[in-house]
Short mmCIF file of N, CA and C in Angstrom, two decimals:
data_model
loop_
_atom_site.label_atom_id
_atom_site.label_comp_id
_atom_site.label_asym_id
_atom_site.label_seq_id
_atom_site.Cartn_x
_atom_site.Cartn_y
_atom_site.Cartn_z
N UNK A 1 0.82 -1.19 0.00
CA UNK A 1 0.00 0.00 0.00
C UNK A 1 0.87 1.25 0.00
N UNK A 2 1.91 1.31 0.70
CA UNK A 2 2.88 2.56 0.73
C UNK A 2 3.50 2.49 -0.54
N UNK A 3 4.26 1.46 -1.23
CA UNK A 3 4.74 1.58 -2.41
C UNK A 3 3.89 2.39 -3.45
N UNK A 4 2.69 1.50 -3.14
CA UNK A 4 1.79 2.44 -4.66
C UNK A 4 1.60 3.73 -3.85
N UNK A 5 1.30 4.41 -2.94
CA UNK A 5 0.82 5.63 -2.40
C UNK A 5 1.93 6.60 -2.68
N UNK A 6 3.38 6.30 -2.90
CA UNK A 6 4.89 7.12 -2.55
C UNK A 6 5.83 5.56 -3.47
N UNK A 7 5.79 5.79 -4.74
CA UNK A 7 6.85 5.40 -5.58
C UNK A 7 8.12 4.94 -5.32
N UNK A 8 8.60 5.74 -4.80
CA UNK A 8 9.67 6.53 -4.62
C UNK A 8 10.19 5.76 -3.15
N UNK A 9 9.02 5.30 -2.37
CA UNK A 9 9.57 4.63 -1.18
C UNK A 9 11.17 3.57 -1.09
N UNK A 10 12.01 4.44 -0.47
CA UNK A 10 12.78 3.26 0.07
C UNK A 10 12.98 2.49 1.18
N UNK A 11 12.32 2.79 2.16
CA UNK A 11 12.10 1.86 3.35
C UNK A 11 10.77 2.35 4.35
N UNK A 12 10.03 1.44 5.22
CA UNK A 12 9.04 1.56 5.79
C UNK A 12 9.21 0.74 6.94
N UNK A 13 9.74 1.29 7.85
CA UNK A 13 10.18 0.84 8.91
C UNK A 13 9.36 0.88 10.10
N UNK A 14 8.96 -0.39 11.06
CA UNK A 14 7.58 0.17 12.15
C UNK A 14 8.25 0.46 13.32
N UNK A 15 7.53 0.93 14.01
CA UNK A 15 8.23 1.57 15.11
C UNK A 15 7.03 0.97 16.37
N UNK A 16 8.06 0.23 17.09
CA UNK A 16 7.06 -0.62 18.29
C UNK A 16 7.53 -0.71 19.21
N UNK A 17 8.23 0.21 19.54
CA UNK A 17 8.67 0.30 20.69
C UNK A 17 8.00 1.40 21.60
N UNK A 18 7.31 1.38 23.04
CA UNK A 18 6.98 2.36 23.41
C UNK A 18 8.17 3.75 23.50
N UNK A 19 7.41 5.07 23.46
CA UNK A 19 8.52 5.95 23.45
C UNK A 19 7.61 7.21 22.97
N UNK A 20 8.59 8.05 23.13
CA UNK A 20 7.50 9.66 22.70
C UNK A 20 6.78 9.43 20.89
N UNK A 21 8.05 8.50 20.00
CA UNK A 21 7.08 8.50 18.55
C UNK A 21 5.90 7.72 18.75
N UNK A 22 6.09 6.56 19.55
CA UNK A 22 4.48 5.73 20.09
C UNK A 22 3.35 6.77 20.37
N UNK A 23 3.68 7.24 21.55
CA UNK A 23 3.16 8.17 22.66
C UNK A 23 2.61 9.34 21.39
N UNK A 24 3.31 9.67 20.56
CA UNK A 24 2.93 10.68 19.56
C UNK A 24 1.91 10.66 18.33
N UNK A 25 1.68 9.17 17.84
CA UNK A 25 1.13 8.29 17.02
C UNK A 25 1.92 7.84 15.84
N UNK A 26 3.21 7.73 15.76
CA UNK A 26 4.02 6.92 14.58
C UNK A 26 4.18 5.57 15.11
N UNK A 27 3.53 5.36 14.25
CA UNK A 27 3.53 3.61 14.07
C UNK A 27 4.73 3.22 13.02
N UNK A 28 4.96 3.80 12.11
CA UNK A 28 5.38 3.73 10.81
C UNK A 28 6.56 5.02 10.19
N UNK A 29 7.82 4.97 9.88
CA UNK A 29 8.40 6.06 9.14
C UNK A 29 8.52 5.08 7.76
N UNK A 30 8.06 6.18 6.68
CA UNK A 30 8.83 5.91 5.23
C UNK A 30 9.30 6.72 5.62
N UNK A 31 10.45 6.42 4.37
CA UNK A 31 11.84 7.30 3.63
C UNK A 31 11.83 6.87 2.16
N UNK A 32 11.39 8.07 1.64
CA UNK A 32 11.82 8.42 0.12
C UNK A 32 13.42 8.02 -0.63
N UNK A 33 13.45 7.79 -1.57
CA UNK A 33 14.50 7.98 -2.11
C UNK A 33 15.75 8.99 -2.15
N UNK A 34 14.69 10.32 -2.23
CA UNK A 34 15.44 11.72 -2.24
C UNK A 34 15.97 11.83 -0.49
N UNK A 35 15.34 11.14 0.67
CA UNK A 35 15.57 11.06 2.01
C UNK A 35 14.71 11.67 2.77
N UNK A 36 13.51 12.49 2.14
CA UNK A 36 12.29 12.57 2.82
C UNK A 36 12.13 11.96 3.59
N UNK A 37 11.16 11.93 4.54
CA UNK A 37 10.70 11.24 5.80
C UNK A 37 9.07 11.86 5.85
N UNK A 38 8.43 10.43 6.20
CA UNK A 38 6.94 10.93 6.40
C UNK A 38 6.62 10.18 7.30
N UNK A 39 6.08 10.19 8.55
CA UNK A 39 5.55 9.23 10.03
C UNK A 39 4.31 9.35 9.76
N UNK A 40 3.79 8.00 9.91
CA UNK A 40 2.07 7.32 9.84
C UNK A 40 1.28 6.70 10.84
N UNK A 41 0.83 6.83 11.68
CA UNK A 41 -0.25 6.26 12.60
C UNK A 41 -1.27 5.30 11.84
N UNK A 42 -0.96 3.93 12.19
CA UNK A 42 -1.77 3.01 11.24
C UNK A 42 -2.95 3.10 12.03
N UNK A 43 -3.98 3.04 11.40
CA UNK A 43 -5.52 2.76 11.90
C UNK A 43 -6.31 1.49 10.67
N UNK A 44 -6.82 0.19 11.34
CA UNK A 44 -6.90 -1.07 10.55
C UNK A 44 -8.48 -1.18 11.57
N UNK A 45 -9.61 -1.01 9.99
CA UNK A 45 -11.04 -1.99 10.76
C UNK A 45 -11.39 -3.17 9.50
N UNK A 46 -11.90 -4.30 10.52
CA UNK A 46 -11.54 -5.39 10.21
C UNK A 46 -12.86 -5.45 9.31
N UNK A 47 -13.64 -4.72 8.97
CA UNK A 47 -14.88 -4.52 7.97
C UNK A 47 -14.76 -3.43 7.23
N UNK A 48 -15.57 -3.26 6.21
CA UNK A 48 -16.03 -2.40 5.44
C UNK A 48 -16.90 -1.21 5.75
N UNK A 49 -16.81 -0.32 5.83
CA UNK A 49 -17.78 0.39 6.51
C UNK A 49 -17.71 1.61 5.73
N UNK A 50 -18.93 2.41 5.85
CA UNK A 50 -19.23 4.06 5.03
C UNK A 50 -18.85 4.98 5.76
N UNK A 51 -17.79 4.59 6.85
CA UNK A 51 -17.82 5.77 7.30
C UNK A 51 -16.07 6.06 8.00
N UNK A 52 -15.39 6.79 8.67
CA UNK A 52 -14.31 6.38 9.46
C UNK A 52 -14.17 7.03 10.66
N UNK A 53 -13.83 6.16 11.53
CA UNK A 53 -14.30 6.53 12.76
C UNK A 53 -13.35 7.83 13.46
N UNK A 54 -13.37 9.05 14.12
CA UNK A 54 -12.71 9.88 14.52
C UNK A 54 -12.69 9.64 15.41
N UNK A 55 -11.09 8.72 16.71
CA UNK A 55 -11.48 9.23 18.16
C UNK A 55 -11.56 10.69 18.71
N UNK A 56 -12.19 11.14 19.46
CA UNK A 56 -12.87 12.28 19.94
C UNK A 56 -12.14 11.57 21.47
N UNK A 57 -12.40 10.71 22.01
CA UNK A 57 -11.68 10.29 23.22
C UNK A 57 -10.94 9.08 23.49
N UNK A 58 -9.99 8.74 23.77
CA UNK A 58 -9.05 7.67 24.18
C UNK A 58 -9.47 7.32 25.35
N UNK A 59 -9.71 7.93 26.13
CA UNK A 59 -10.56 7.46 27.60
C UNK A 59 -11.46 8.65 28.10
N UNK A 60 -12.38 8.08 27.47
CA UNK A 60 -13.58 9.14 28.43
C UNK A 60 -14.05 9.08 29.27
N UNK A 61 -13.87 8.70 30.38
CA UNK A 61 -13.94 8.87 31.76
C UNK A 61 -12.72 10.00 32.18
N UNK A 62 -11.20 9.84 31.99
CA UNK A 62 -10.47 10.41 32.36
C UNK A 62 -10.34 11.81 31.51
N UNK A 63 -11.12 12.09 30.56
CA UNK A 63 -11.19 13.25 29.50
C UNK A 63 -9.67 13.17 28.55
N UNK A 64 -9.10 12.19 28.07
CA UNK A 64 -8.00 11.75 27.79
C UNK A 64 -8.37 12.01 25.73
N UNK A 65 -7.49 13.15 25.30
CA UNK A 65 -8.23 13.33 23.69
C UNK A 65 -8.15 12.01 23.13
N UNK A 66 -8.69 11.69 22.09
CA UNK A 66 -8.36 10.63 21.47
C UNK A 66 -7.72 11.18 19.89
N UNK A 67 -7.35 10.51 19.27
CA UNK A 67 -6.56 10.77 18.09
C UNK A 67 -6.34 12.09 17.15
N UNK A 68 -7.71 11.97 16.91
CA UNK A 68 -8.24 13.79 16.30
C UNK A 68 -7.95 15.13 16.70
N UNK A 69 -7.88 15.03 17.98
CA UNK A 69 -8.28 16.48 19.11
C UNK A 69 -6.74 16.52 19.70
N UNK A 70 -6.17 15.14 19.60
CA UNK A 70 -4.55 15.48 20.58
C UNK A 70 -3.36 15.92 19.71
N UNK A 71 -2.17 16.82 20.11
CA UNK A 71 -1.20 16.66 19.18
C UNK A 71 -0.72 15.80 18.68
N UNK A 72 -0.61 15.63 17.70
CA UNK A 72 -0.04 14.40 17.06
C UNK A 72 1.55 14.48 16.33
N UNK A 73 2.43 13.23 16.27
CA UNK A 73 3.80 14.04 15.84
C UNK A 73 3.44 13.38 14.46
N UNK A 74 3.22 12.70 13.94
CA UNK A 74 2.90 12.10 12.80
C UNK A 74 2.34 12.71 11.33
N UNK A 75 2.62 12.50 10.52
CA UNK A 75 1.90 13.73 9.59
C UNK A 75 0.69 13.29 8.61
N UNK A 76 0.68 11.49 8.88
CA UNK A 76 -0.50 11.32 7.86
C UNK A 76 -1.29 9.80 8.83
N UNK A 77 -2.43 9.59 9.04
CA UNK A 77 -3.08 8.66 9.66
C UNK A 77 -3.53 7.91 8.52
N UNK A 78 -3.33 6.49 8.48
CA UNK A 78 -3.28 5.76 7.40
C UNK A 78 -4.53 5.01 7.71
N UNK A 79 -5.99 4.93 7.24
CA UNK A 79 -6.83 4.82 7.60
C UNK A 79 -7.56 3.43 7.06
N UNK A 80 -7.33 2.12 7.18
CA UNK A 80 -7.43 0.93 6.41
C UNK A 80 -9.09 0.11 6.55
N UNK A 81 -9.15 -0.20 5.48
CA UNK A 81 -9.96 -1.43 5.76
C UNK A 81 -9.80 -2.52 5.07
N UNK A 82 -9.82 -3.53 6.32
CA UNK A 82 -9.17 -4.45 5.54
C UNK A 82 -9.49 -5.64 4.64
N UNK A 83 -11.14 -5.65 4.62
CA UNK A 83 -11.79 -6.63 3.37
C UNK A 83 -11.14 -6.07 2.52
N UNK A 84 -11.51 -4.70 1.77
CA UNK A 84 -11.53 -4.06 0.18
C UNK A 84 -9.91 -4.03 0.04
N UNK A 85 -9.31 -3.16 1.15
CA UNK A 85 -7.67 -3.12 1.01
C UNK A 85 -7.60 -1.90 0.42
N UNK A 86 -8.51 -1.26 0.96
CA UNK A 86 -8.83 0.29 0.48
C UNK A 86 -7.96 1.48 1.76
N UNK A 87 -6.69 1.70 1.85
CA UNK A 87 -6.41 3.12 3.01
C UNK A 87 -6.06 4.74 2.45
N UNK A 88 -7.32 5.16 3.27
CA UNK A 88 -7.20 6.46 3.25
C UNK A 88 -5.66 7.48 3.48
N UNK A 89 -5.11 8.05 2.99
CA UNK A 89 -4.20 8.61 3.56
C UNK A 89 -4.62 9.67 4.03
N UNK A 90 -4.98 10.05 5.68
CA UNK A 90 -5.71 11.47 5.71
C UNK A 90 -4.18 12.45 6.64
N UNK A 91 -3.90 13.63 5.56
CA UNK A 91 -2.88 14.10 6.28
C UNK A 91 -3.62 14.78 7.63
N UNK A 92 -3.13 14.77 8.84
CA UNK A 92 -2.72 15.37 9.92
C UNK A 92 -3.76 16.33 10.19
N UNK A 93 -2.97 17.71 9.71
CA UNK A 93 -2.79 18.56 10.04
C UNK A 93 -4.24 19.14 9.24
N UNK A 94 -4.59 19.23 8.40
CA UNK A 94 -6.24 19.73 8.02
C UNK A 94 -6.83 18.48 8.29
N UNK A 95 -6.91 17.46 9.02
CA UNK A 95 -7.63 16.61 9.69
C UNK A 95 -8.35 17.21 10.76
N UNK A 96 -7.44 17.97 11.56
CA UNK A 96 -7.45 18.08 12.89
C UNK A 96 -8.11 19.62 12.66
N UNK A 97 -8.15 20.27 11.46
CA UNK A 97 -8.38 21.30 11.59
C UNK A 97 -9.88 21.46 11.37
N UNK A 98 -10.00 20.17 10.03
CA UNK A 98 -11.66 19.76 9.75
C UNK A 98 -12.60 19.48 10.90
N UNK A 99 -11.77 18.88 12.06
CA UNK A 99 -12.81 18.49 13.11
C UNK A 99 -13.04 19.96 13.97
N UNK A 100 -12.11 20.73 14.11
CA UNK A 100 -12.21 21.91 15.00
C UNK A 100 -13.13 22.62 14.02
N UNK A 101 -13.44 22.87 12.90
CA UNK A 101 -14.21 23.58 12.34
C UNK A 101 -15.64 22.75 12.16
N UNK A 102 -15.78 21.32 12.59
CA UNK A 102 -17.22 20.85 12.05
C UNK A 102 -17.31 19.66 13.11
N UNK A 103 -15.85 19.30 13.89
CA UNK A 103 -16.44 18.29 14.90
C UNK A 103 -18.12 18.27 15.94
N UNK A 104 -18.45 19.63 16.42
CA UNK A 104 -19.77 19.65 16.79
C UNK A 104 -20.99 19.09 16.14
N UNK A 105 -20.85 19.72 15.26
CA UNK A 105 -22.00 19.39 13.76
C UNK A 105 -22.11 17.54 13.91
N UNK A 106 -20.47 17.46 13.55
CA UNK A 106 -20.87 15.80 13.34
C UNK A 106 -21.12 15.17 14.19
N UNK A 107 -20.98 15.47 15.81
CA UNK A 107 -21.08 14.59 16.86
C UNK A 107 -23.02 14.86 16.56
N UNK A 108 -23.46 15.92 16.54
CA UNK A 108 -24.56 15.97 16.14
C UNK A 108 -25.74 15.24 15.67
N UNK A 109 -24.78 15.19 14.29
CA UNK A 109 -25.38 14.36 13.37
C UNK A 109 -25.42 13.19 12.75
N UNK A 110 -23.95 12.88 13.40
CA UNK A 110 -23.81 11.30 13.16
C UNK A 110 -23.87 10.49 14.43
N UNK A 111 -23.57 10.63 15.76
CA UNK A 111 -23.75 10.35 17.23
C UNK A 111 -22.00 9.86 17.23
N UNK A 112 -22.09 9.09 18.65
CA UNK A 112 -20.72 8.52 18.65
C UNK A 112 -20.99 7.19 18.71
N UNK A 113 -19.89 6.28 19.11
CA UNK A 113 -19.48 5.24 19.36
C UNK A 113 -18.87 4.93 20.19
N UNK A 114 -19.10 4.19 21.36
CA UNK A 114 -17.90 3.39 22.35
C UNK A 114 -17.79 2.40 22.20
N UNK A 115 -16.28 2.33 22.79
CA UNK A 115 -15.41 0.77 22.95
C UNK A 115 -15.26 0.63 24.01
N UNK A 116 -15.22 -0.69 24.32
CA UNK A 116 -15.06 -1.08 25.84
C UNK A 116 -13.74 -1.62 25.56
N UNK A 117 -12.91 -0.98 26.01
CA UNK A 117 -11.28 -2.02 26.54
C UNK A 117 -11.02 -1.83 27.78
N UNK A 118 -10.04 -2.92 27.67
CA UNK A 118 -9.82 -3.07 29.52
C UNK A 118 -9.42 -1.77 29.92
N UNK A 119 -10.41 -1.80 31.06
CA UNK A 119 -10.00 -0.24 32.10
C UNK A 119 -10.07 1.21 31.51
N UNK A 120 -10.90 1.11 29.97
CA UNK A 120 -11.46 2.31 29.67
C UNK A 120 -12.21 2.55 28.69
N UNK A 121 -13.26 3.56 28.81
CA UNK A 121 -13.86 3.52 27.32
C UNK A 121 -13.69 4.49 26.52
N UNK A 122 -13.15 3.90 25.28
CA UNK A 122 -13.10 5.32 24.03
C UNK A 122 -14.09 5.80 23.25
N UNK A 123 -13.89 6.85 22.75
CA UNK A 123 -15.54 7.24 22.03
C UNK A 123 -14.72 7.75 20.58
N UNK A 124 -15.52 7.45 19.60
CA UNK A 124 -15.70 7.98 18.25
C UNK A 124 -16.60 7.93 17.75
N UNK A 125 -16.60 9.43 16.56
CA UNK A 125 -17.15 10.01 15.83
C UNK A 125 -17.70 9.27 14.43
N UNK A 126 -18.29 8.56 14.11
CA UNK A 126 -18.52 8.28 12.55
C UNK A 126 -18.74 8.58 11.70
N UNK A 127 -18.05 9.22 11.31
CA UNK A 127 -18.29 10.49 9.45
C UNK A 127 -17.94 9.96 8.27
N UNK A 128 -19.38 10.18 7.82
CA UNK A 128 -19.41 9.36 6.28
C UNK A 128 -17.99 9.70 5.34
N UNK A 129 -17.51 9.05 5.01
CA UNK A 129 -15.97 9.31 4.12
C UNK A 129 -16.16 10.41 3.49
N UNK A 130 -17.66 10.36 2.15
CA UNK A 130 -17.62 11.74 1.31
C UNK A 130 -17.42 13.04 1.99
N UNK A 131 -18.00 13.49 3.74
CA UNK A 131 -18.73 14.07 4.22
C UNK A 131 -16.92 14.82 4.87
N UNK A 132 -16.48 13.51 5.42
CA UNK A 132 -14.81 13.88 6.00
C UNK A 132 -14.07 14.11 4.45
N UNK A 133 -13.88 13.61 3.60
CA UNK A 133 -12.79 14.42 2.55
C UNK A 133 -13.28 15.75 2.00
N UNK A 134 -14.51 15.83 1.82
CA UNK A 134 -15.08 17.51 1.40
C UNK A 134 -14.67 18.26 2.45
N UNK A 135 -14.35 17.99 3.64
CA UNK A 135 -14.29 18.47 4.65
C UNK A 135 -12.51 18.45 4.90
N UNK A 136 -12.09 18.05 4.59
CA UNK A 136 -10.37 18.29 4.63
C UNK A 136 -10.31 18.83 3.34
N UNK A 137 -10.61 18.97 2.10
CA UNK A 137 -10.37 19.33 1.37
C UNK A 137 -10.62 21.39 1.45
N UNK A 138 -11.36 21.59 2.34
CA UNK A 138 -11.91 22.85 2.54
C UNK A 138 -10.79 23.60 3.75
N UNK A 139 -10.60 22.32 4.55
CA UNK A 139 -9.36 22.69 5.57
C UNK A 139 -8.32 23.08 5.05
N UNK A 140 -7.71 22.33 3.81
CA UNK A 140 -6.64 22.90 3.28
C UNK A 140 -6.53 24.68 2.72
N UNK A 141 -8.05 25.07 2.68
CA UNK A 141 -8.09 26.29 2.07
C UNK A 141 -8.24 27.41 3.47
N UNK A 142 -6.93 28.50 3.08
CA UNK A 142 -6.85 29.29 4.44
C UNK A 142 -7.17 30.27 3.99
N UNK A 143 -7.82 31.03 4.54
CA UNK A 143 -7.88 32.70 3.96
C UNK A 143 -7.83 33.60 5.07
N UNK A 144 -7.31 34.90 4.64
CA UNK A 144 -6.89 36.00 5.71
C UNK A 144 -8.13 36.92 6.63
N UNK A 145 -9.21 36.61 6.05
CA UNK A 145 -10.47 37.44 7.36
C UNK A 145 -10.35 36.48 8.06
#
């Protein structure tokens, strides 16, 4: 999936060790040919679904952000599913900006979701794919008023 996404890839190395790039969300560095560097936070659901899930919380009980809302050091969240073998590459940074400008709306209108894992529950957002790329695609556009 990285090969076809970045040509040019010469290595894709995972990173599993706990540590601030864990702690930060790099799962993953490529390196380009030219020696670029790009860090990826893998995200893998084991179905097909219309929609992708935004954590909004990592532990909501403790008010702990979840993926969307926290700094992240990573620059692209690699967003998979894994029947079709279809991943989103959603960069970062107008990710995070799409939710600060429309996260209300969607908790709204789409509701959330919890997970139960041991010793906490996370919550996400479910936004129809068309609904999240029109919506980063608008993030990317800045203007001065």
């Amino acid at each position: 999936m990285y090969r076809r996404a970045f040509p040019k890839l010469a290595s894709a190395v995972a990173v599993r060790n706990d540590g601030w790039a864990q702690r930060g969300g790099i799962d993953r560095v490529l390196t380009l040919d030219c020696g670029r560097t790009y860090t990826v936070d893998e995200k893998v659901r084991m179905e097909d679904w219309p929609d992708i899930l935004l954590e909004r919380w990592s532990d909501e009980v403790r008010r702990i952000p979840g993926w969307v809302q926290k700094p992240l050091a990573c620059d692209f969240i690699a967003y998979a599913f894994a029947p079709s073998g279809v991943c989103y590459l959603l960069p970062v940074v107008p990710l995070q900006r799409a939710w600060r400008q429309h996260g209300k709306e969607w908790i709204r209108r789409y509701g959330t979701r919890r997970a139960q894992n041991v010793g906490y529950v996370s919550v996400s957002v479910p936004v129809p794919k068309d609904v999240l790329l029109m919506a980063l695609a608008q993030a990317m556009i800045v203007t001065a008023n």
